[in-house]
């Protein structure tokens, strides 16, 4: 999630620099409900043994409303078509 957040921020800044459009909140889809809960709710941090700086970075971007997260099931992920190996 942290890598995607960095990429989204980079794309947003690039689009603003070339004055293509003004983007307010970017939507991030994730198929891991635990990751979504940890990123959005500080109470869940107590249940994890080690919290990486990446988690705090994603949480900060959620709080400033630069990104918003939404759960999507693994079967509904469009990007999975590109990453699954053919059998």
Short mmCIF file of the C-alpha atoms (twelve columns), coordinates in Angstrom:
data_MODEL
# 
_entry.id   MODEL 
# 
loop_
_atom_site.group_PDB 
_atom_site.id 
_atom_site.type_symbol 
_atom_site.label_atom_id 
_atom_site.label_alt_id 
_atom_site.label_comp_id 
_atom_site.label_asym_id 
_atom_site.label_seq_id 
_atom_site.Cartn_x 
_atom_site.Cartn_y 
_atom_site.Cartn_z 
_atom_site.pdbx_PDB_model_num 
ATOM 1  C CA . UNK A 1  0.000   0.000   0.000   1 
ATOM 2  C CA . UNK A 2  2.857   2.382   0.760   1 
ATOM 3  C CA . UNK A 3  4.431   1.877   -2.678  1 
ATOM 4  C CA . UNK A 4  1.125   2.502   -4.400  1 
ATOM 5  C CA . UNK A 5  0.541   5.585   -2.260  1 
ATOM 6  C CA . UNK A 6  3.921   6.970   -3.339  1 
ATOM 7  C CA . UNK A 7  3.101   6.276   -6.987  1 
ATOM 8  C CA . UNK A 8  -0.310  7.921   -6.703  1 
ATOM 9  C CA . UNK A 9  1.188   11.030  -5.118  1 
ATOM 10 C CA . UNK A 10 3.815   11.199  -7.865  1 
ATOM 11 C CA . UNK A 11 1.174   10.916  -10.615 1 
ATOM 12 C CA . UNK A 12 -0.988  13.523  -8.891  1 
ATOM 13 C CA . UNK A 13 1.912   15.988  -8.662  1 
ATOM 14 C CA . UNK A 14 2.905   15.327  -12.282 1 
ATOM 15 C CA . UNK A 15 -0.639  15.955  -13.538 1 
ATOM 16 C CA . UNK A 16 -0.834  19.159  -11.503 1 
ATOM 17 C CA . UNK A 17 2.537   20.384  -12.817 1 
ATOM 18 C CA . UNK A 18 1.489   19.933  -16.441 1 
ATOM 19 C CA . UNK A 19 -1.867  21.506  -15.502 1 
ATOM 20 C CA . UNK A 20 -3.777  18.544  -16.932 1 
ATOM 21 C CA . UNK A 21 -6.347  18.345  -14.149 1 
ATOM 22 C CA . UNK A 22 -6.808  18.967  -10.448 1 
ATOM 23 C CA . UNK A 23 -7.066  15.731  -8.466  1 
ATOM 24 C CA . UNK A 24 -8.354  15.879  -4.916  1 
ATOM 25 C CA . UNK A 25 -8.769  12.382  -3.503  1 
ATOM 26 C CA . UNK A 26 -7.432  9.246   -5.154  1 
ATOM 27 C CA . UNK A 27 -9.109  5.894   -4.560  1 
ATOM 28 C CA . UNK A 28 -6.963  2.872   -3.702  1 
ATOM 29 C CA . UNK A 29 -8.445  -0.628  -3.928  1 
ATOM 30 C CA . UNK A 30 -7.063  -3.379  -1.697  1 
ATOM 31 C CA . UNK A 31 -8.004  -7.024  -1.225  1 
ATOM 32 C CA . UNK A 32 -6.556  -7.255  2.295   1 
ATOM 33 C CA . UNK A 33 -9.069  -6.141  4.922   1 
ATOM 34 C CA . UNK A 34 -6.512  -6.325  7.739   1 
ATOM 35 C CA . UNK A 35 -4.221  -3.891  5.918   1 
ATOM 36 C CA . UNK A 36 -7.141  -1.500  5.378   1 
ATOM 37 C CA . UNK A 37 -8.101  -1.625  9.062   1 
ATOM 38 C CA . UNK A 38 -4.526  -1.093  10.264  1 
ATOM 39 C CA . UNK A 39 -4.032  1.854   7.917   1 
ATOM 40 C CA . UNK A 40 -7.288  3.584   8.813   1 
ATOM 41 C CA . UNK A 41 -7.740  2.821   12.517  1 
ATOM 42 C CA . UNK A 42 -5.050  3.552   15.140  1 
ATOM 43 C CA . UNK A 43 -6.612  1.049   17.571  1 
ATOM 44 C CA . UNK A 44 -5.526  -1.822  15.335  1 
ATOM 45 C CA . UNK A 45 -1.878  -0.738  15.701  1 
ATOM 46 C CA . UNK A 46 -1.888  -2.174  19.205  1 
ATOM 47 C CA . UNK A 47 -2.674  -5.630  17.803  1 
ATOM 48 C CA . UNK A 48 0.342   -5.723  15.533  1 
ATOM 49 C CA . UNK A 49 3.802   -6.528  16.821  1 
ATOM 50 C CA . UNK A 50 5.823   -4.207  14.581  1 
ATOM 51 C CA . UNK A 51 4.472   -1.223  12.709  1 
ATOM 52 C CA . UNK A 52 6.595   -0.100  9.811   1 
ATOM 53 C CA . UNK A 53 6.985   3.538   8.886   1 
ATOM 54 C CA . UNK A 54 5.098   2.693   5.695   1 
ATOM 55 C CA . UNK A 55 1.918   2.149   7.677   1 
ATOM 56 C CA . UNK A 56 2.220   5.580   9.292   1 
ATOM 57 C CA . UNK A 57 2.824   7.144   5.862   1 
ATOM 58 C CA . UNK A 58 -0.342  5.585   4.424   1 
ATOM 59 C CA . UNK A 59 -2.320  6.590   7.517   1 
ATOM 60 C CA . UNK A 60 -1.116  10.193  7.189   1 
ATOM 61 C CA . UNK A 61 -2.272  10.329  3.558   1 
ATOM 62 C CA . UNK A 62 -5.646  8.871   4.579   1 
ATOM 63 C CA . UNK A 63 -6.072  11.507  7.284   1 
ATOM 64 C CA . UNK A 64 -5.207  14.356  4.907   1 
ATOM 65 C CA . UNK A 65 -7.707  12.860  2.421   1 
ATOM 66 C CA . UNK A 66 -5.119  12.575  -0.351  1 
ATOM 67 C CA . UNK A 67 -6.143  8.939   -0.746  1 
ATOM 68 C CA . UNK A 68 -9.124  6.867   0.267   1 
ATOM 69 C CA . UNK A 69 -9.198  3.097   0.495   1 
ATOM 70 C CA . UNK A 70 -11.830 0.624   -0.514  1 
ATOM 71 C CA . UNK A 71 -12.020 -3.145  -0.195  1 
ATOM 72 C CA . UNK A 72 -12.313 -5.202  -3.353  1 
ATOM 73 C CA . UNK A 73 -12.296 -8.986  -3.449  1 
ATOM 74 C CA . UNK A 74 -9.376  -10.813 -5.028  1 
ATOM 75 C CA . UNK A 75 -11.579 -12.214 -7.784  1 
ATOM 76 C CA . UNK A 76 -12.716 -8.705  -8.748  1 
ATOM 77 C CA . UNK A 77 -9.215  -7.201  -8.999  1 
ATOM 78 C CA . UNK A 78 -8.616  -6.192  -12.614 1 
ATOM 79 C CA . UNK A 79 -4.850  -6.005  -12.089 1 
ATOM 80 C CA . UNK A 80 -4.750  -9.675  -11.073 1 
ATOM 81 C CA . UNK A 81 -5.373  -10.652 -14.691 1 
ATOM 82 C CA . UNK A 82 -1.937  -9.219  -15.506 1 
ATOM 83 C CA . UNK A 83 -0.128  -10.880 -12.599 1 
ATOM 84 C CA . UNK A 84 -1.590  -14.397 -12.610 1 
ATOM 85 C CA . UNK A 85 0.340   -17.043 -14.444 1 
ATOM 86 C CA . UNK A 86 -1.428  -19.004 -17.127 1 
ATOM 87 C CA . UNK A 87 -1.865  -22.686 -16.391 1 
# 
